[in-house]
Short mmCIF file of C-alpha atoms in Angstrom, two decimals:
data_model
loop_
_atom_site.label_atom_id
_atom_site.label_comp_id
_atom_site.label_asym_id
_atom_site.label_seq_id
_atom_site.Cartn_x
_atom_site.Cartn_y
_atom_site.Cartn_z
CA MET T 14 101.98 110.15 70.33
CA THR T 15 103.17 106.84 71.72
CA ALA T 16 101.47 103.92 70.72
CA TYR T 17 101.09 101.53 73.46
CA GLN T 18 101.34 97.81 73.30
CA ILE T 19 100.62 96.35 76.78
CA ILE T 20 98.37 98.00 79.44
CA ALA T 21 99.08 96.51 83.00
CA CYS T 22 95.22 97.52 84.68
CA ASP T 23 94.63 96.68 88.52
CA MET T 24 91.09 94.74 89.31
CA ASP T 25 90.04 95.90 92.73
CA GLU T 26 88.61 99.28 93.40
CA THR T 27 90.22 100.10 89.94
CA LEU T 28 88.80 98.23 86.93
CA LEU T 29 85.79 96.57 89.02
CA SER T 30 82.95 97.80 90.41
CA SER T 31 82.22 97.80 94.38
CA ASP T 32 80.64 94.73 93.60
CA ALA T 33 83.46 93.10 91.90
CA THR T 34 81.55 92.99 88.45
CA ILE T 35 82.55 95.10 84.87
CA CYS T 36 80.91 97.45 83.47
CA ARG T 37 79.52 97.50 80.26
CA ARG T 38 81.53 100.42 79.03
CA ASN T 39 85.07 99.36 80.07
CA ILE T 40 84.58 95.48 78.61
CA GLU T 41 83.72 97.42 74.94
CA ALA T 42 86.94 99.66 75.78
CA ILE T 43 89.15 96.59 76.41
CA ALA T 44 87.52 94.72 73.03
CA ALA T 45 88.61 97.77 71.25
CA ALA T 46 92.25 98.16 72.74
CA ARG T 47 92.33 94.23 71.79
CA ARG T 48 91.26 94.87 68.32
CA ALA T 49 94.29 97.57 68.12
CA GLY T 50 96.31 94.86 68.96
CA VAL T 51 97.10 96.06 72.61
CA LYS T 52 97.66 93.78 75.02
CA PHE T 53 94.87 94.11 78.18
CA VAL T 54 97.04 92.82 81.09
CA PRO T 55 94.98 92.26 84.53
CA ALA T 56 97.24 92.94 87.66
CA THR T 57 96.32 92.03 91.18
CA GLY T 58 97.42 90.55 94.09
CA ARG T 59 94.56 88.00 94.25
CA GLY T 60 95.61 84.36 92.40
CA TYR T 61 95.33 83.67 88.84
CA ALA T 62 92.16 81.44 89.40
CA SER T 63 90.23 83.85 91.14
CA LEU T 64 89.96 86.07 87.84
CA GLU T 65 87.98 83.28 86.07
CA GLY T 66 84.75 85.86 85.73
CA VAL T 67 86.73 88.73 84.89
CA LEU T 68 88.87 86.68 82.06
CA LYS T 69 85.40 85.56 80.75
CA SER T 70 83.85 88.84 80.61
CA THR T 71 86.47 90.40 78.93
CA GLY T 72 87.16 87.27 76.17
CA LEU T 73 90.37 86.97 77.76
CA TRP T 74 89.83 83.77 79.02
CA GLN T 75 92.11 80.75 77.87
CA GLN T 76 93.51 82.69 74.75
CA GLU T 77 96.61 82.12 73.70
CA LYS T 78 99.56 85.38 73.72
CA GLU T 79 97.30 86.71 76.59
CA TYR T 80 98.08 87.30 80.05
CA VAL T 81 97.90 87.87 83.86
CA ILE T 82 99.98 89.07 86.44
CA SER T 83 98.44 88.29 89.86
CA PHE T 84 99.90 87.98 93.70
CA ASN T 85 101.35 91.25 93.02
CA GLY T 86 104.13 90.85 90.72
CA GLY T 87 104.84 87.37 92.26
CA CYS T 88 103.17 85.38 89.05
CA ILE T 89 103.11 86.09 85.33
CA THR T 90 100.79 83.73 83.04
CA GLU T 91 99.73 82.91 79.60
CA ASN T 92 96.11 82.36 79.87
CA LYS T 93 96.28 79.21 77.81
CA SER T 94 96.11 76.55 80.01
CA ASN T 95 97.57 79.33 82.62
CA ARG T 96 100.73 78.65 81.80
CA ARG T 97 103.57 79.64 84.18
CA LEU T 98 105.99 82.06 82.91
CA TYR T 99 107.34 82.96 85.97
CA TRP T 100 106.95 82.21 89.75
CA ASN T 101 108.95 83.95 92.89
CA PRO T 102 107.28 82.69 95.83
CA LEU T 103 108.57 83.59 99.66
CA PRO T 104 111.40 81.39 101.56
CA PHE T 105 108.92 79.12 103.99
CA THR T 106 110.33 79.59 106.81
CA THR T 107 110.36 83.80 106.87
CA ALA T 108 106.32 82.98 105.50
CA ALA T 109 106.08 80.88 108.72
CA ALA T 110 107.77 83.19 110.73
CA LEU T 111 105.64 85.88 109.55
CA TYR T 112 102.24 84.13 110.04
CA GLU T 113 103.57 83.14 113.37
CA LYS T 114 103.83 86.55 114.30
CA GLY T 115 100.61 87.56 112.96
CA ILE T 116 98.87 85.10 115.20
CA ALA T 117 100.66 86.53 118.20
CA TYR T 118 99.18 90.20 117.01
CA GLY T 119 95.98 88.71 116.96
CA LEU T 120 95.14 89.31 113.47
CA CYS T 121 93.13 87.87 110.77
CA LEU T 122 96.07 86.48 107.96
CA HIS T 123 95.72 85.32 104.47
CA ALA T 124 98.47 82.74 103.30
CA TYR T 125 98.39 82.35 99.37
CA THR T 126 99.56 79.08 97.60
CA ALA T 127 99.37 78.62 94.09
CA ASP T 128 96.17 77.52 94.13
CA THR T 129 94.21 78.08 97.28
CA VAL T 130 93.93 81.15 99.69
CA TYR T 131 93.75 80.02 103.64
CA ILE T 132 92.58 82.29 105.76
CA TYR T 133 92.92 82.51 109.45
CA ARG T 134 89.69 83.40 111.76
CA PRO T 135 88.49 85.87 109.12
CA SER T 136 85.57 88.36 110.29
CA ALA T 137 82.41 88.94 109.00
CA ALA T 138 83.52 92.26 107.59
CA GLU T 139 86.26 90.25 105.72
CA ILE T 140 84.54 87.51 104.40
CA HIS T 141 81.57 90.23 103.07
CA PHE T 142 84.43 92.08 101.71
CA LEU T 143 85.84 88.61 99.69
CA ASN T 144 82.68 87.29 98.47
CA GLY T 145 82.40 87.90 94.32
CA ARG T 146 85.90 88.66 94.70
CA MET T 147 88.00 85.26 95.42
CA ALA T 148 86.93 81.82 96.77
CA PHE T 149 89.15 80.58 100.12
CA THR T 150 89.42 78.03 102.62
CA GLU T 151 88.74 79.39 106.51
CA THR T 152 91.82 77.98 108.80
CA THR T 153 92.61 77.47 112.59
CA GLU T 154 95.80 76.59 112.45
CA ARG T 155 98.53 78.57 114.49
CA ASN T 156 101.62 77.65 112.24
CA LEU T 157 102.10 76.96 108.41
CA ASP T 158 103.17 73.13 109.41
CA PHE T 159 99.84 72.20 107.64
CA LEU T 160 101.13 73.66 104.11
CA ALA T 161 104.65 72.43 104.53
CA GLY T 162 106.25 71.68 100.73
CA GLN T 163 103.69 73.51 99.44
CA ASP T 164 105.23 77.43 97.93
CA ILE T 165 103.68 80.49 100.11
CA VAL T 166 103.82 83.50 97.28
CA LYS T 167 102.03 85.87 99.71
CA LEU T 168 101.03 86.36 103.31
CA ILE T 169 98.57 89.16 104.26
CA TYR T 170 97.95 90.34 108.00
CA MET T 171 94.31 92.36 107.69
CA HIS T 172 93.15 94.83 110.08
CA PRO T 173 91.12 98.07 109.45
CA ASP T 174 93.20 100.66 110.73
CA MET T 175 96.24 101.07 107.93
CA THR T 176 97.87 103.16 111.38
CA TYR T 177 98.08 100.05 113.01
CA LEU T 178 98.90 98.14 109.93
CA GLN T 179 102.23 100.74 108.78
CA ASN T 180 103.10 100.63 112.87
CA LEU T 181 103.60 96.91 112.76
CA GLN T 182 105.72 96.72 109.58
CA LYS T 183 108.07 99.11 111.51
CA GLU T 184 108.04 96.70 114.40
CA LEU T 185 108.49 93.58 111.71
CA GLN T 186 111.72 95.56 110.30
CA PRO T 187 114.26 92.54 111.63
CA LEU T 188 112.01 89.84 109.73
CA LEU T 189 111.86 92.14 106.65
CA ARG T 190 115.24 92.73 105.51
CA SER T 191 114.67 90.01 102.00
CA VAL T 192 110.70 90.80 101.83
CA CYS T 193 108.71 93.36 99.74
CA VAL T 194 106.18 95.15 101.49
CA SER T 195 103.16 96.45 100.50
CA PHE T 196 99.12 97.90 101.33
CA SER T 197 96.24 97.22 99.56
CA SER T 198 92.77 98.13 99.92
CA ASN T 199 92.75 100.18 103.18
CA ARG T 200 92.94 96.82 105.21
CA TYR T 201 95.90 94.87 104.21
CA LEU T 202 99.77 94.78 105.03
CA GLU T 203 100.96 92.38 102.41
CA PHE T 204 104.51 90.48 102.20
CA ALA T 205 105.92 88.80 99.36
CA ASN T 206 109.49 87.93 98.02
CA GLU T 207 112.18 90.21 97.25
CA GLY T 208 111.79 91.80 94.10
CA VAL T 209 107.76 90.85 93.67
CA THR T 210 106.43 94.34 93.22
CA LYS T 211 103.47 95.41 90.41
CA ALA T 212 106.38 97.36 88.71
CA ALA T 213 108.71 94.87 88.09
CA ALA T 214 106.24 92.43 87.02
CA PRO T 215 104.87 94.46 83.57
CA TYR T 216 108.89 95.02 82.82
CA LYS T 217 109.53 91.31 83.12
CA LEU T 218 106.55 90.72 80.89
CA ALA T 219 107.43 93.70 78.69
CA ASP T 220 111.06 92.04 78.34
CA LEU T 221 109.31 88.24 77.54
CA LEU T 222 107.17 89.98 74.21
CA HIS T 223 110.22 92.51 73.61
CA VAL T 224 107.81 95.71 74.13
CA PRO T 225 110.04 98.80 75.10
CA TYR T 226 109.13 100.10 78.49
CA ALA T 227 108.29 103.15 77.33
CA GLU T 228 105.21 101.68 75.41
CA THR T 229 103.84 100.12 78.54
CA LEU T 230 100.50 101.63 80.29
CA ALA T 231 99.68 101.18 83.94
CA ILE T 232 96.42 101.88 85.53
CA GLY T 233 96.03 101.49 89.06
CA ASP T 234 94.10 103.01 92.52
CA ASN T 235 95.94 102.36 95.29
CA ILE T 236 99.22 102.49 97.34
CA ASN T 237 100.40 99.39 96.20
CA ASP T 238 100.22 100.47 92.29
CA ALA T 239 102.16 103.47 92.80
CA ALA T 240 105.37 102.05 91.75
CA MET T 241 103.44 100.36 89.04
CA LEU T 242 102.22 103.76 87.90
CA ARG T 243 105.76 105.09 88.28
CA ALA T 244 107.52 102.48 86.80
CA ALA T 245 105.19 102.42 83.43
CA GLY T 246 105.57 104.28 80.21
CA LEU T 247 102.44 105.83 81.19
CA GLY T 248 100.58 105.79 84.22
CA VAL T 249 97.20 106.34 84.83
CA GLY T 250 95.08 106.94 88.10
CA VAL T 251 91.24 106.36 88.28
CA ALA T 252 89.19 108.77 90.30
CA ASN T 253 89.16 107.27 93.53
CA LEU T 254 93.07 107.15 93.32
CA HIS T 255 94.12 106.79 96.89
CA GLU T 256 95.56 110.44 98.63
CA ALA T 257 98.93 109.13 99.32
CA ILE T 258 99.85 108.82 95.58
CA PRO T 259 100.79 112.29 93.76
CA ARG T 260 98.42 113.32 91.23
CA ARG T 261 101.42 113.74 88.75
CA LEU T 262 104.12 111.03 89.56
#
C-alpha cells in the first residue's frame, strides 16, 4: 500500500461545510495524518488570507514546513510568516482586457491581488455566499486602472447559469490563448495565467519537498478539481462530487 506524504485538499464544498466551518471529525482526521508525518495542504481558489480560520482550526496556522496552495495554484506559501514559494499572476494587460469584457457583459467580477479581493457590484446573493468564506472590497470601477502596478493573480466572472458562462468562454477564445480557464462553485468562470492549475501546484510542491508524485493524494468536489484528482497519485472525490467528473478517472 502506498504511503502518501502530501494530501492536497480543496476547501469550499469539500473540506468545509455549507457554513464554511470544519467538522470535528475532519479536524481529528487531519491531526492524525499530521502525526503520521503527512503534509495536509489546503488547495483553494481563494487567497491565503481567507484561510486564517481554517489554518487555526487545523493547527496549521503559522507552522513551519506546512503549506497552502491558493489562487487555484497561482501561489504556494509556507504557513510560517506566509512565506511565498511560488507566484504566477496574470499579465496585467490580459487581466485588464478580461475585466472590461466582463463589464461589457454586465457581470459581477472578482479581481484578486495578493492581499485583497475586489468585487464589482456583487448581488445580495453573492454577498451572502461569500460571507464567512472571505473578506472583499466592493468596487464600481469599470476598468483596472485603479490597480495599476499591482499583480492580478486571478479574475472571475460570476453568473448563476453555468451554461451561460460556458458559452462566454467560447466567445472569449481570442483573449484566452495564454490563459488557464476553470469553473467552480456552480457560479464562477475563472481566469488565471497559463500553467496555473490545481493540478500543477501539487506537483510543484512535491518537487520542492522532494516527494514522488505517486505519494501525493488529492481530495476535491468540483470541475476545477478534476485535473488535480487525475494528476495525484490518488484522487478522491467527496460525496457531493460534481456529476461531470467521472467516478473513475
